[in-house]
Amino acid sequence: MFADPAVWLPFVFAALMGLSILIYVVLDGFDLGVGVLFPFATDAEKDRMVAAIGPFWDANETWLVLAVGLLLVAFPQAHGDILTALYLPVAVMLIGLILRGVAFEFRAKAAARWKKTWNHAFFAGSLMTSLSQGFMLGLYIMGLEWTLPHVAFALMTAVFLTVGYSFIGATWIIHKTDGVLQLAALQWAKGGIWGLVLGIGAISLATPLVSPRIFEKWFSWPEALWLAPLPLASGLIVLWLWSLLRKMPFAGDRRSWLPFALATALWTLAFGGMAYSFYPYVVPNKLTIYEAASSPESLMIILYGTLIVLPTILAYTVLAYTVFRGKATELSYE
Amino acid sequence: MDTLILSRIQFGANISFHILFPTITIALGWVLFYFKVAFTWTKDDRWMEAYRFWVKVFALSFAMGVVSGITMSFQFGTNWPGFMETVGNIAGPLLAYEVLTAFFLEAVFLGIMLFGAGRVPNWAHTGATFLVAFGTTMSAFWIIVLNSWMHTPQGFEMRDGVAHATDWWAIVFNPSMPYRLTHMILASFLTVSFLIAGISAYRWIIGGQTRGVRVALKSAVFGAALLIPVQIFVGDMHGLNTLEHQPQKVAAMEANWETAGNVPLVLFAIPDEETRSNRVEIAIPNGASLILRHKADGVVPGLNDFVTPEGDVLHPPVAPVFYGFRVMVGIGMLMLLVSWTVAFTMLRRKPGSKERRGVEGLPRWMLYGLVAMSFSGWVATLAGWYVTEIGRQPWLVDGVLTTRMAVADVPAPMVLSTLIGYLAVYGLLIVAYLGAIFYLARKASKGGTGPVVPGARLEGMGVAAE
């Protein structure tokens, strides 16, 4: 059946969109998290935290543009359905993104007496973005319906995702800094890991309970058997992270990258589980990727471009992260 | 007010705010590349001084452009689902190419352009600057392609109310695209020229009379003086192209109600859609016929041709298009006057000497004039976009889809609440942006931007670099 372009093209685009969302939540997740952690840091630490994400945030945020862009161009019907249902949280997120994006620049370029205000704006923008993304995630899982229990669940996922972002943000700081700030980040990570665990737990429980179809996909034999490694691996990673955070930092700053890598692995597993649950639906239980897709001819045109450009983008991204590897220090460039 | 008009105001506010920043970054990227190449070529510090100041303005404008641009891609879905549902097969690939080829190119190399001067070799940094400039231009290209297609759609067929592409070449190279693209790129270069000239003049006045400021001011004024006649010519061609494809827009620009020959050029009037005539009118006899048809009795289309027998108005609202056009043309003329006056003053020789007067020879009032013109490009660009976009109404895609058909069924109070939110944020940000630019200018004038240290950090991020 995958010989038919009307079948494999939507699948490929759904996969690409999923990949973009995953890369987005990991990459922008860490820089949003750094913003959420701002109130816990001193002014000097704030400068260093911004230096740790400065060269990356812009490119990180474009993955959101790519993800929503793919939704827009490959599944136009779903784009309208989902975004109209999420009208208010989307507006809150956009205003949040605007605030934090410009605060980045203004806190360095406006007069010194405004710097505190822009620090606040950076925190507020990061918080608004994280909370609204978590809220959208929750409402999406609940089928995009605005009823009281669904909104309550979405408010809960909003908090969990925000704490989860602050966790991955803290692991990034552990990797990019040293000394007192790194020690502080270790504490933040230990304080934030529960958000991730509870968030993943709540979503894993709620998803099959809301939808009998998803329940069926997970708990029927023999699927349950070959799906078992997913939760098992997640549990092991959490334990590994916990013991790691208690022992770090190691002499010579060995393995400072490991918590971030493990956090990324954990997110990938959680995301994979969700993708498995929802496939083939793009609007939960309403519209499949096959029904929502653009015409195969248009998808084909986009695919050519994507196949040339996406690997190049990935290569650039690796290049940028390589150029700016190592510890972010305040003014060592000078 | 109903959902339609509120949604239109909201989209209009968002896209107006957004376009301010690409208008700066498209050309400023190339100007920075020029500064960088000039520095590499001449090894003269003044180019690097100019680069280091303007790259900050670039970074600030770029960030504003990115965040306000993200809003756009969401609003297609939140407010205008009918757009992608009807023409998604065509708009989709064009938007996808914009994001793919351009956005990433800019965003990824921007990091190296801003922070990487000390981490990569000089040629790689120059290359990153080039790729960022190239990326912004490609971004503009794809967006203008889609926008132009909405004005002059072709290369598609309608099946069950959905547009399907039949000829991509025809879609990309649709009739209004080359004119609109050239007009916009030139608008960007003029906006940046006047911005650089104005801010440099400001720095010159407050005492920052460095070689870097001088070379930036000179480059900007001569650039503007060269480009403004080209822009006037291209704008005229663009108008003739519009006359061919969207006569109703030209009729609104000229506030001409009846199709006729010997149509006067209305310099000023108060168009009244109730009476379908102009109150108060100052006009040059046969002017419009001469400009549009190149002969005194040439027939010029009138608005009344675009009202159906049932009374449906298929032409745009007249007043905003008419006034917008006059604002744009008026600023264009002012730009010509200012740039030529300043350029000729600088080129004049000092009395009894072969040396030219240069920046030092500019009288104070001319410097103040340049400062006043700093953001004139913004006003002209916005006015121009209002002419062409409001001039497309009531269509979203000319002859294919009306704006009313595409709007989302979101309750009006909800749209109003988000509109107020956006307006508040945009109002604050524009004040902050202008404040920051003048602050950067004052700071640079006070301390200078310092000597060029090999491997110095170009950008003050986190901690002020100076």
PDB file of N, CA, C and O in Angstrom, chain A residues 47 58 62 72-73 79 83-84 87 93-94 97-98 102 105-106 108-111 115 118 294-295 298 301 305 309 313 316 323-325 333-334, chain B residues 10 56 60 63-64 67 73-74 77-79 84 89 92 97 100 104-105 108 110-111 119 168 418 422 429 432-433 439 455 459-460 462 465:
ATOM      1  N   ASP A  47      23.644  36.607  33.116  1.00  0.00           N
ATOM      2  CA  ASP A  47      24.426  36.928  31.917  1.00  0.00           C
ATOM      3  C   ASP A  47      25.070  35.687  31.333  1.00  0.00           C
ATOM      4  O   ASP A  47      25.112  35.491  30.123  1.00  0.00           O
ATOM      5  N   ASP A  58      17.939  31.268  18.334  1.00  0.00           N
ATOM      6  CA  ASP A  58      17.300  31.684  17.101  1.00  0.00           C
ATOM      7  C   ASP A  58      17.024  30.479  16.208  1.00  0.00           C
ATOM      8  O   ASP A  58      15.905  30.255  15.750  1.00  0.00           O
ATOM      9  N   THR A  62      13.423  28.216  15.060  1.00  0.00           N
ATOM     10  CA  THR A  62      12.962  27.989  13.694  1.00  0.00           C
ATOM     11  C   THR A  62      12.417  26.572  13.513  1.00  0.00           C
ATOM     12  O   THR A  62      11.670  26.319  12.583  1.00  0.00           O
ATOM     13  N   LEU A  72       1.033  23.299   8.281  1.00  0.00           N
ATOM     14  CA  LEU A  72       0.316  24.241   7.417  1.00  0.00           C
ATOM     15  C   LEU A  72       0.316  23.785   5.963  1.00  0.00           C
ATOM     16  O   LEU A  72      -0.715  23.781   5.302  1.00  0.00           O
ATOM     17  N   VAL A  73       1.483  23.371   5.462  1.00  0.00           N
ATOM     18  CA  VAL A  73       1.564  23.095   4.035  1.00  0.00           C
ATOM     19  C   VAL A  73       1.170  21.666   3.680  1.00  0.00           C
ATOM     20  O   VAL A  73       0.653  21.419   2.597  1.00  0.00           O
ATOM     21  N   HIS A  79      -4.314  22.016  10.197  1.00  0.00           N
ATOM     22  CA  HIS A  79      -3.743  23.268  10.693  1.00  0.00           C
ATOM     23  C   HIS A  79      -4.863  24.200  11.134  1.00  0.00           C
ATOM     24  O   HIS A  79      -4.831  24.754  12.237  1.00  0.00           O
ATOM     25  N   LEU A  83      -5.472  24.882  15.173  1.00  0.00           N
ATOM     26  CA  LEU A  83      -5.129  26.225  15.647  1.00  0.00           C
ATOM     27  C   LEU A  83      -6.363  27.044  16.003  1.00  0.00           C
ATOM     28  O   LEU A  83      -6.313  27.893  16.890  1.00  0.00           O
ATOM     29  N   THR A  84      -7.490  26.799  15.333  1.00  0.00           N
ATOM     30  CA  THR A  84      -8.703  27.522  15.729  1.00  0.00           C
ATOM     31  C   THR A  84      -9.136  27.058  17.115  1.00  0.00           C
ATOM     32  O   THR A  84      -9.545  27.863  17.953  1.00  0.00           O
ATOM     33  N   TYR A  87      -6.986  28.696  19.856  1.00  0.00           N
ATOM     34  CA  TYR A  87      -6.811  30.114  19.565  1.00  0.00           C
ATOM     35  C   TYR A  87      -6.126  30.882  20.699  1.00  0.00           C
ATOM     36  O   TYR A  87      -5.107  31.541  20.491  1.00  0.00           O
ATOM     37  N   MET A  93       1.142  32.046  23.667  1.00  0.00           N
ATOM     38  CA  MET A  93       2.470  31.553  23.320  1.00  0.00           C
ATOM     39  C   MET A  93       3.198  32.544  22.415  1.00  0.00           C
ATOM     40  O   MET A  93       4.377  32.833  22.621  1.00  0.00           O
ATOM     41  N   LEU A  94       2.474  33.072  21.427  1.00  0.00           N
ATOM     42  CA  LEU A  94       3.124  33.979  20.474  1.00  0.00           C
ATOM     43  C   LEU A  94       3.610  35.241  21.170  1.00  0.00           C
ATOM     44  O   LEU A  94       4.731  35.695  20.943  1.00  0.00           O
ATOM     45  N   LEU A  97       6.645  34.297  23.051  1.00  0.00           N
ATOM     46  CA  LEU A  97       7.814  34.146  22.175  1.00  0.00           C
ATOM     47  C   LEU A  97       8.356  35.506  21.755  1.00  0.00           C
ATOM     48  O   LEU A  97       9.568  35.709  21.682  1.00  0.00           O
ATOM     49  N   ILE A  98       7.440  36.427  21.475  1.00  0.00           N
ATOM     50  CA  ILE A  98       7.871  37.768  21.069  1.00  0.00           C
ATOM     51  C   ILE A  98       8.649  38.418  22.211  1.00  0.00           C
ATOM     52  O   ILE A  98       9.752  38.919  22.025  1.00  0.00           O
ATOM     53  N   VAL A 102      12.755  39.270  21.928  1.00  0.00           N
ATOM     54  CA  VAL A 102      13.314  40.619  21.868  1.00  0.00           C
ATOM     55  C   VAL A 102      14.046  40.968  23.164  1.00  0.00           C
ATOM     56  O   VAL A 102      14.992  41.740  23.143  1.00  0.00           O
ATOM     57  N   GLU A 105      17.735  40.546  23.017  1.00  0.00           N
ATOM     58  CA  GLU A 105      18.507  41.615  22.400  1.00  0.00           C
ATOM     59  C   GLU A 105      18.524  42.851  23.281  1.00  0.00           C
ATOM     60  O   GLU A 105      19.553  43.464  23.501  1.00  0.00           O
ATOM     61  N   PHE A 106      17.334  43.212  23.786  1.00  0.00           N
ATOM     62  CA  PHE A 106      17.219  44.476  24.495  1.00  0.00           C
ATOM     63  C   PHE A 106      18.022  44.471  25.798  1.00  0.00           C
ATOM     64  O   PHE A 106      18.576  45.488  26.188  1.00  0.00           O
ATOM     65  N   ALA A 108      20.754  43.370  26.365  1.00  0.00           N
ATOM     66  CA  ALA A 108      22.157  43.680  26.108  1.00  0.00           C
ATOM     67  C   ALA A 108      22.322  45.059  25.470  1.00  0.00           C
ATOM     68  O   ALA A 108      23.375  45.654  25.553  1.00  0.00           O
ATOM     69  N   LYS A 109      21.281  45.555  24.799  1.00  0.00           N
ATOM     70  CA  LYS A 109      21.475  46.757  23.997  1.00  0.00           C
ATOM     71  C   LYS A 109      20.823  48.002  24.556  1.00  0.00           C
ATOM     72  O   LYS A 109      21.240  49.104  24.242  1.00  0.00           O
ATOM     73  N   ALA A 110      19.773  47.845  25.370  1.00  0.00           N
ATOM     74  CA  ALA A 110      19.127  49.032  25.920  1.00  0.00           C
ATOM     75  C   ALA A 110      19.977  49.561  27.080  1.00  0.00           C
ATOM     76  O   ALA A 110      20.916  48.913  27.517  1.00  0.00           O
ATOM     77  N   ALA A 111      19.626  50.758  27.559  1.00  0.00           N
ATOM     78  CA  ALA A 111      20.386  51.364  28.642  1.00  0.00           C
ATOM     79  C   ALA A 111      20.347  50.464  29.878  1.00  0.00           C
ATOM     80  O   ALA A 111      19.386  49.724  30.102  1.00  0.00           O
ATOM     81  N   LYS A 115      17.798  47.034  32.135  1.00  0.00           N
ATOM     82  CA  LYS A 115      18.181  45.627  32.024  1.00  0.00           C
ATOM     83  C   LYS A 115      17.318  44.725  32.912  1.00  0.00           C
ATOM     84  O   LYS A 115      16.905  43.645  32.489  1.00  0.00           O
ATOM     85  N   TRP A 118      14.050  44.021  31.290  1.00  0.00           N
ATOM     86  CA  TRP A 118      14.131  43.044  30.200  1.00  0.00           C
ATOM     87  C   TRP A 118      14.402  41.644  30.723  1.00  0.00           C
ATOM     88  O   TRP A 118      13.963  40.660  30.136  1.00  0.00           O
ATOM     89  N   SER A 294      -2.450  17.531   1.852  1.00  0.00           N
ATOM     90  CA  SER A 294      -2.553  18.257   0.577  1.00  0.00           C
ATOM     91  C   SER A 294      -2.509  17.250  -0.564  1.00  0.00           C
ATOM     92  O   SER A 294      -2.242  16.073  -0.365  1.00  0.00           O
ATOM     93  N   SER A 295      -2.705  17.745  -1.781  1.00  0.00           N
ATOM     94  CA  SER A 295      -2.682  16.846  -2.933  1.00  0.00           C
ATOM     95  C   SER A 295      -1.279  16.270  -3.101  1.00  0.00           C
ATOM     96  O   SER A 295      -0.289  16.925  -2.795  1.00  0.00           O
ATOM     97  N   SER A 298       1.379  18.436  -4.840  1.00  0.00           N
ATOM     98  CA  SER A 298       1.971  19.510  -4.049  1.00  0.00           C
ATOM     99  C   SER A 298       2.952  18.964  -3.022  1.00  0.00           C
ATOM    100  O   SER A 298       4.016  19.528  -2.806  1.00  0.00           O
ATOM    101  N   ILE A 301       6.292  18.211  -4.606  1.00  0.00           N
ATOM    102  CA  ILE A 301       7.112  19.416  -4.826  1.00  0.00           C
ATOM    103  C   ILE A 301       7.828  19.810  -3.527  1.00  0.00           C
ATOM    104  O   ILE A 301       9.010  20.140  -3.529  1.00  0.00           O
ATOM    105  N   GLY A 305      12.282  19.697  -2.221  1.00  0.00           N
ATOM    106  CA  GLY A 305      12.996  20.747  -1.495  1.00  0.00           C
ATOM    107  C   GLY A 305      13.459  20.258  -0.139  1.00  0.00           C
ATOM    108  O   GLY A 305      14.605  20.464   0.259  1.00  0.00           O
ATOM    109  N   VAL A 309      17.173  20.162   1.417  1.00  0.00           N
ATOM    110  CA  VAL A 309      17.476  21.187   2.415  1.00  0.00           C
ATOM    111  C   VAL A 309      17.621  20.621   3.826  1.00  0.00           C
ATOM    112  O   VAL A 309      18.503  21.035   4.573  1.00  0.00           O
ATOM    113  N   ILE A 313      20.377  21.551   6.551  1.00  0.00           N
ATOM    114  CA  ILE A 313      20.064  22.247   7.796  1.00  0.00           C
ATOM    115  C   ILE A 313      20.649  21.508   8.984  1.00  0.00           C
ATOM    116  O   ILE A 313      21.242  22.108   9.879  1.00  0.00           O
ATOM    117  N   TYR A 316      24.276  22.222   9.095  1.00  0.00           N
ATOM    118  CA  TYR A 316      24.531  23.565   9.645  1.00  0.00           C
ATOM    119  C   TYR A 316      24.399  23.556  11.152  1.00  0.00           C
ATOM    120  O   TYR A 316      25.184  24.164  11.864  1.00  0.00           O
ATOM    121  N   VAL A 323      30.986  24.996  16.443  1.00  0.00           N
ATOM    122  CA  VAL A 323      31.710  26.260  16.543  1.00  0.00           C
ATOM    123  C   VAL A 323      31.589  26.836  17.950  1.00  0.00           C
ATOM    124  O   VAL A 323      32.533  27.384  18.497  1.00  0.00           O
ATOM    125  N   PHE A 324      30.400  26.692  18.533  1.00  0.00           N
ATOM    126  CA  PHE A 324      30.173  27.278  19.857  1.00  0.00           C
ATOM    127  C   PHE A 324      30.223  26.228  20.968  1.00  0.00           C
ATOM    128  O   PHE A 324      29.543  26.347  21.974  1.00  0.00           O
ATOM    129  N   ARG A 325      31.013  25.158  20.743  1.00  0.00           N
ATOM    130  CA  ARG A 325      31.106  24.133  21.784  1.00  0.00           C
ATOM    131  C   ARG A 325      31.921  24.674  22.957  1.00  0.00           C
ATOM    132  O   ARG A 325      32.511  25.751  22.882  1.00  0.00           O
ATOM    133  N   TYR A 333      35.683  35.884  25.077  1.00  0.00           N
ATOM    134  CA  TYR A 333      35.854  36.126  23.648  1.00  0.00           C
ATOM    135  C   TYR A 333      36.760  37.341  23.435  1.00  0.00           C
ATOM    136  O   TYR A 333      37.407  37.488  22.441  1.00  0.00           O
ATOM    137  N   GLU A 334      36.673  38.272  24.406  1.00  0.00           N
ATOM    138  CA  GLU A 334      37.341  39.571  24.196  1.00  0.00           C
ATOM    139  C   GLU A 334      38.853  39.403  24.211  1.00  0.00           C
ATOM    140  O   GLU A 334      39.381  38.753  25.072  1.00  0.00           O
TER     141      GLU A 334
ATOM    142  N   GLN B  10      -6.349  42.714  12.942  1.00  0.00           N
ATOM    143  CA  GLN B  10      -5.302  41.987  13.660  1.00  0.00           C
ATOM    144  C   GLN B  10      -4.206  41.524  12.715  1.00  0.00           C
ATOM    145  O   GLN B  10      -3.018  41.694  12.983  1.00  0.00           O
ATOM    146  N   LYS B  56      24.887  45.332  15.232  1.00  0.00           N
ATOM    147  CA  LYS B  56      24.013  45.320  16.412  1.00  0.00           C
ATOM    148  C   LYS B  56      22.590  45.671  16.031  1.00  0.00           C
ATOM    149  O   LYS B  56      21.632  45.053  16.508  1.00  0.00           O
ATOM    150  N   LEU B  60      19.294  43.213  16.385  1.00  0.00           N
ATOM    151  CA  LEU B  60      18.064  43.654  17.031  1.00  0.00           C
ATOM    152  C   LEU B  60      16.883  43.547  16.066  1.00  0.00           C
ATOM    153  O   LEU B  60      15.827  42.997  16.395  1.00  0.00           O
ATOM    154  N   ALA B  63      15.948  39.869  15.322  1.00  0.00           N
ATOM    155  CA  ALA B  63      15.165  39.236  16.390  1.00  0.00           C
ATOM    156  C   ALA B  63      13.709  39.695  16.327  1.00  0.00           C
ATOM    157  O   ALA B  63      12.785  38.883  16.448  1.00  0.00           O
ATOM    158  N   MET B  64      13.504  40.985  16.112  1.00  0.00           N
ATOM    159  CA  MET B  64      12.144  41.500  16.020  1.00  0.00           C
ATOM    160  C   MET B  64      11.418  40.851  14.834  1.00  0.00           C
ATOM    161  O   MET B  64      10.238  40.509  14.917  1.00  0.00           O
ATOM    162  N   VAL B  67      10.545  36.958  15.624  1.00  0.00           N
ATOM    163  CA  VAL B  67       9.433  36.694  16.548  1.00  0.00           C
ATOM    164  C   VAL B  67       8.100  37.172  15.975  1.00  0.00           C
ATOM    165  O   VAL B  67       7.073  36.525  16.154  1.00  0.00           O
ATOM    166  N   SER B  73       2.751  32.637  10.713  1.00  0.00           N
ATOM    167  CA  SER B  73       2.472  31.260  10.293  1.00  0.00           C
ATOM    168  C   SER B  73       1.370  30.635  11.150  1.00  0.00           C
ATOM    169  O   SER B  73       0.688  29.721  10.713  1.00  0.00           O
ATOM    170  N   PHE B  74       1.206  31.138  12.372  1.00  0.00           N
ATOM    171  CA  PHE B  74       0.120  30.623  13.202  1.00  0.00           C
ATOM    172  C   PHE B  74      -1.215  31.262  12.839  1.00  0.00           C
ATOM    173  O   PHE B  74      -2.260  30.623  12.907  1.00  0.00           O
ATOM    174  N   GLY B  77      -3.696  29.775  10.452  1.00  0.00           N
ATOM    175  CA  GLY B  77      -4.587  28.752  10.986  1.00  0.00           C
ATOM    176  C   GLY B  77      -5.610  29.302  11.958  1.00  0.00           C
ATOM    177  O   GLY B  77      -6.782  28.953  11.902  1.00  0.00           O
ATOM    178  N   THR B  78      -5.164  30.195  12.887  1.00  0.00           N
ATOM    179  CA  THR B  78      -6.099  30.649  13.905  1.00  0.00           C
ATOM    180  C   THR B  78      -7.169  31.575  13.336  1.00  0.00           C
ATOM    181  O   THR B  78      -8.292  31.569  13.810  1.00  0.00           O
ATOM    182  N   ASN B  79      -6.840  32.374  12.333  1.00  0.00           N
ATOM    183  CA  ASN B  79      -7.807  33.349  11.840  1.00  0.00           C
ATOM    184  C   ASN B  79      -8.261  33.168  10.396  1.00  0.00           C
ATOM    185  O   ASN B  79      -9.325  33.633  10.026  1.00  0.00           O
ATOM    186  N   MET B  84      -5.705  28.476   3.451  1.00  0.00           N
ATOM    187  CA  MET B  84      -4.952  27.267   3.134  1.00  0.00           C
ATOM    188  C   MET B  84      -5.859  26.150   2.630  1.00  0.00           C
ATOM    189  O   MET B  84      -5.437  25.321   1.842  1.00  0.00           O
ATOM    190  N   ASN B  89      -2.589  24.105  -1.744  1.00  0.00           N
ATOM    191  CA  ASN B  89      -1.721  23.359  -2.660  1.00  0.00           C
ATOM    192  C   ASN B  89      -0.702  24.257  -3.350  1.00  0.00           C
ATOM    193  O   ASN B  89       0.327  23.784  -3.822  1.00  0.00           O
ATOM    194  N   GLY B  92       1.213  26.392   0.026  1.00  0.00           N
ATOM    195  CA  GLY B  92       1.994  25.476   0.850  1.00  0.00           C
ATOM    196  C   GLY B  92       3.439  25.338   0.397  1.00  0.00           C
ATOM    197  O   GLY B  92       4.357  25.664   1.143  1.00  0.00           O
ATOM    198  N   TYR B  97       9.171  26.457   0.899  1.00  0.00           N
ATOM    199  CA  TYR B  97      10.478  26.828   0.364  1.00  0.00           C
ATOM    200  C   TYR B  97      11.045  28.050   1.076  1.00  0.00           C
ATOM    201  O   TYR B  97      12.251  28.171   1.266  1.00  0.00           O
ATOM    202  N   LEU B 100      12.362  26.645   4.352  1.00  0.00           N
ATOM    203  CA  LEU B 100      13.488  25.739   4.164  1.00  0.00           C
ATOM    204  C   LEU B 100      14.745  26.451   3.683  1.00  0.00           C
ATOM    205  O   LEU B 100      15.791  26.376   4.313  1.00  0.00           O
ATOM    206  N   PHE B 104      16.322  29.027   7.755  1.00  0.00           N
ATOM    207  CA  PHE B 104      17.389  28.318   8.422  1.00  0.00           C
ATOM    208  C   PHE B 104      18.760  28.855   8.065  1.00  0.00           C
ATOM    209  O   PHE B 104      19.634  28.999   8.896  1.00  0.00           O
ATOM    210  N   LEU B 105      18.911  29.180   6.799  1.00  0.00           N
ATOM    211  CA  LEU B 105      20.176  29.738   6.337  1.00  0.00           C
ATOM    212  C   LEU B 105      20.520  30.967   7.169  1.00  0.00           C
ATOM    213  O   LEU B 105      21.636  31.132   7.645  1.00  0.00           O
ATOM    214  N   VAL B 108      20.826  29.989  11.209  1.00  0.00           N
ATOM    215  CA  VAL B 108      21.991  29.210  11.605  1.00  0.00           C
ATOM    216  C   VAL B 108      23.269  30.027  11.443  1.00  0.00           C
ATOM    217  O   VAL B 108      24.112  30.061  12.330  1.00  0.00           O
ATOM    218  N   LEU B 110      23.471  33.221  11.301  1.00  0.00           N
ATOM    219  CA  LEU B 110      23.425  34.442  12.095  1.00  0.00           C
ATOM    220  C   LEU B 110      24.293  34.294  13.345  1.00  0.00           C
ATOM    221  O   LEU B 110      25.007  35.214  13.720  1.00  0.00           O
ATOM    222  N   GLY B 111      24.224  33.114  13.976  1.00  0.00           N
ATOM    223  CA  GLY B 111      25.026  32.878  15.174  1.00  0.00           C
ATOM    224  C   GLY B 111      26.503  33.130  14.890  1.00  0.00           C
ATOM    225  O   GLY B 111      27.195  33.800  15.648  1.00  0.00           O
ATOM    226  N   ARG B 119      35.942  32.983  16.397  1.00  0.00           N
ATOM    227  CA  ARG B 119      35.999  31.516  16.431  1.00  0.00           C
ATOM    228  C   ARG B 119      36.203  30.898  15.068  1.00  0.00           C
ATOM    229  O   ARG B 119      36.484  29.721  14.951  1.00  0.00           O
ATOM    230  N   TRP B 168       4.052  25.159 -12.301  1.00  0.00           N
ATOM    231  CA  TRP B 168       4.789  25.860 -11.234  1.00  0.00           C
ATOM    232  C   TRP B 168       5.568  27.050 -11.753  1.00  0.00           C
ATOM    233  O   TRP B 168       5.730  28.054 -11.070  1.00  0.00           O
ATOM    234  N   THR B 418      -7.343  39.307  21.755  1.00  0.00           N
ATOM    235  CA  THR B 418      -5.969  39.049  21.301  1.00  0.00           C
ATOM    236  C   THR B 418      -5.425  40.253  20.545  1.00  0.00           C
ATOM    237  O   THR B 418      -4.242  40.559  20.628  1.00  0.00           O
ATOM    238  N   TYR B 422      -1.876  42.060  21.241  1.00  0.00           N
ATOM    239  CA  TYR B 422      -0.822  42.287  20.251  1.00  0.00           C
ATOM    240  C   TYR B 422      -0.476  43.766  20.145  1.00  0.00           C
ATOM    241  O   TYR B 422       0.697  44.148  20.118  1.00  0.00           O
ATOM    242  N   LEU B 429       7.082  47.520  22.112  1.00  0.00           N
ATOM    243  CA  LEU B 429       8.311  47.082  21.461  1.00  0.00           C
ATOM    244  C   LEU B 429       8.850  48.124  20.503  1.00  0.00           C
ATOM    245  O   LEU B 429      10.058  48.305  20.381  1.00  0.00           O
ATOM    246  N   ALA B 432      10.584  50.623  22.514  1.00  0.00           N
ATOM    247  CA  ALA B 432      11.844  50.065  23.010  1.00  0.00           C
ATOM    248  C   ALA B 432      12.874  49.981  21.893  1.00  0.00           C
ATOM    249  O   ALA B 432      14.063  50.271  22.088  1.00  0.00           O
ATOM    250  N   TYR B 433      12.438  49.591  20.692  1.00  0.00           N
ATOM    251  CA  TYR B 433      13.350  49.439  19.552  1.00  0.00           C
ATOM    252  C   TYR B 433      13.978  50.769  19.173  1.00  0.00           C
ATOM    253  O   TYR B 433      15.199  50.890  19.046  1.00  0.00           O
ATOM    254  N   TYR B 439      19.941  54.837  21.726  1.00  0.00           N
ATOM    255  CA  TYR B 439      20.836  54.603  22.853  1.00  0.00           C
ATOM    256  C   TYR B 439      22.176  54.032  22.375  1.00  0.00           C
ATOM    257  O   TYR B 439      23.243  54.481  22.796  1.00  0.00           O
ATOM    258  N   GLY B 455      39.907  38.793  16.508  1.00  0.00           N
ATOM    259  CA  GLY B 455      39.160  37.830  17.305  1.00  0.00           C
ATOM    260  C   GLY B 455      38.249  38.478  18.319  1.00  0.00           C
ATOM    261  O   GLY B 455      37.738  37.819  19.210  1.00  0.00           O
ATOM    262  N   GLU B 459      29.601  41.272  19.167  1.00  0.00           N
ATOM    263  CA  GLU B 459      28.261  41.547  19.642  1.00  0.00           C
ATOM    264  C   GLU B 459      28.270  41.569  21.151  1.00  0.00           C
ATOM    265  O   GLU B 459      28.905  40.732  21.765  1.00  0.00           O
ATOM    266  N   GLY B 460      27.577  42.518  21.743  1.00  0.00           N
ATOM    267  CA  GLY B 460      27.455  42.485  23.184  1.00  0.00           C
ATOM    268  C   GLY B 460      26.243  41.659  23.560  1.00  0.00           C
ATOM    269  O   GLY B 460      25.127  42.115  23.468  1.00  0.00           O
ATOM    270  N   GLY B 462      24.522  39.422  26.552  1.00  0.00           N
ATOM    271  CA  GLY B 462      24.683  39.045  27.943  1.00  0.00           C
ATOM    272  C   GLY B 462      25.396  40.144  28.705  1.00  0.00           C
ATOM    273  O   GLY B 462      24.812  40.845  29.497  1.00  0.00           O
ATOM    274  N   ALA B 465      29.689  44.378  25.573  1.00  0.00           N
ATOM    275  CA  ALA B 465      31.036  44.052  25.121  1.00  0.00           C
ATOM    276  C   ALA B 465      32.000  45.216  25.322  1.00  0.00           C
ATOM    277  O   ALA B 465      33.187  45.023  25.443  1.00  0.00           O
TER     278      ALA B 465
END
